[in-house]
Coordinates of C-alpha atoms in Angstrom, one line a residue:
X6 CA -76.2 141.0 379.0
X7 CA -77.6 139.2 381.9
X8 CA -80.5 141.6 381.8
X9 CA -81.3 141.2 378.2
X10 CA -83.7 138.5 377.4
X11 CA -83.6 136.5 374.2
X12 CA -86.5 137.3 371.9
X13 CA -88.4 134.2 371.1
X14 CA -89.5 133.5 367.6
X15 CA -93.1 132.7 366.8
X16 CA -94.0 129.4 365.3
X17 CA -94.8 131.2 362.0
X18 CA -91.2 132.6 362.0
X19 CA -89.8 129.2 362.7
X20 CA -91.9 127.7 359.9
X21 CA -90.8 130.4 357.4
X22 CA -87.2 129.8 358.3
X23 CA -87.7 126.1 357.8
X24 CA -89.4 126.7 354.4
X25 CA -86.4 128.9 353.3
X26 CA -84.0 126.2 354.4
X27 CA -86.1 123.6 352.5
X28 CA -86.1 125.8 349.4
X29 CA -82.4 126.3 349.6
X30 CA -81.8 122.5 349.9
X31 CA -84.2 121.9 347.0
X32 CA -82.2 124.3 344.9
X33 CA -79.0 122.5 345.8
X34 CA -80.6 119.2 344.7
X35 CA -81.6 120.8 341.4
X36 CA -78.0 122.1 340.9
X37 CA -76.6 118.6 341.7
X38 CA -79.1 117.0 339.3
X39 CA -78.0 119.3 336.5
X40 CA -74.4 118.5 337.2
X41 CA -75.1 114.8 337.3
X42 CA -77.0 115.1 333.9
X43 CA -74.0 117.0 332.4
X44 CA -71.6 114.4 333.7
X45 CA -73.8 111.5 332.5
X46 CA -73.9 113.1 329.0
X47 CA -70.1 113.3 329.0
X48 CA -69.8 109.7 330.1
X49 CA -72.3 108.6 327.4
X50 CA -70.2 110.5 324.8
X51 CA -67.1 108.7 326.1
X52 CA -68.8 105.3 326.1
X53 CA -70.0 105.9 322.5
X54 CA -66.4 106.7 321.4
X55 CA -65.0 103.6 323.1
X56 CA -67.8 101.5 321.5
X57 CA -66.9 102.9 318.1
X58 CA -63.3 102.0 318.6
X59 CA -64.3 98.5 319.7
X60 CA -66.4 98.1 316.5
X61 CA -63.4 99.2 314.3
X62 CA -61.1 96.7 316.1
X63 CA -63.6 93.9 315.6
X64 CA -63.9 94.8 311.9
X65 CA -60.1 94.7 311.7
X66 CA -60.0 91.4 313.5
X67 CA -62.5 89.9 311.1
X68 CA -60.6 91.2 308.1
X69 CA -57.4 89.6 309.5
X70 CA -59.0 86.3 310.2
X71 CA -60.8 86.0 306.9
X72 CA -58.3 87.3 304.3
X73 CA -59.5 87.9 300.8
X74 CA -59.3 84.8 298.6
X75 CA -56.2 84.6 296.4
X76 CA -56.3 83.7 292.7
X77 CA -54.4 80.5 292.0
X78 CA -51.3 80.9 289.8
X79 CA -51.6 79.8 286.2
X80 CA -48.9 77.8 284.5
X81 CA -47.3 78.8 281.2
X82 CA -49.4 76.2 279.3
X83 CA -52.6 77.6 280.8
X84 CA -51.6 81.2 279.9
X85 CA -50.7 80.1 276.3
X86 CA -54.0 78.2 275.9
X87 CA -55.9 81.2 277.2
X88 CA -54.2 83.5 274.7
X89 CA -54.9 81.1 271.8
X90 CA -58.5 80.8 273.0
X91 CA -58.9 84.6 273.1
X92 CA -57.4 84.9 269.6
X93 CA -59.7 82.3 268.3
X94 CA -62.7 84.1 269.8
X95 CA -61.7 87.3 268.1
X96 CA -61.9 85.4 264.8
X97 CA -58.4 84.4 264.1
X98 CA -57.7 80.9 262.8
X99 CA -54.9 78.7 264.0
X100 CA -52.8 79.2 260.9
X101 CA -53.1 83.1 261.3
X102 CA -52.0 82.8 264.9
X103 CA -49.0 80.7 263.9
X104 CA -48.1 83.2 261.1
X105 CA -48.2 86.0 263.7
X106 CA -46.0 84.1 266.0
X107 CA -43.6 83.0 263.2
X108 CA -44.3 79.3 264.0
X109 CA -44.4 76.6 261.4
X110 CA -47.4 74.2 261.8
X111 CA -46.3 71.5 259.4

């Protein structure tokens, strides 16, 4: 081994090896960028799902804080006057309504 000399590479060979190494590293960068893009797409999908959930919760919160208006309760006198009013609108006279209800108007 002591007698064997190491063969020296020419500058062109060194440059070719360097070019191959650069190309390999560039390929690694492209692979990493593809992985990053895939991961970013996954994260964007997750973020969109969470934003949708937030929107649903905000809608629910608004529905809870602003309940639908309730109709006020009517008294018996109001209901009776409404019934008599509807009967009169349908063409009945007070005496006809009283006859149907078996009430004496005298």
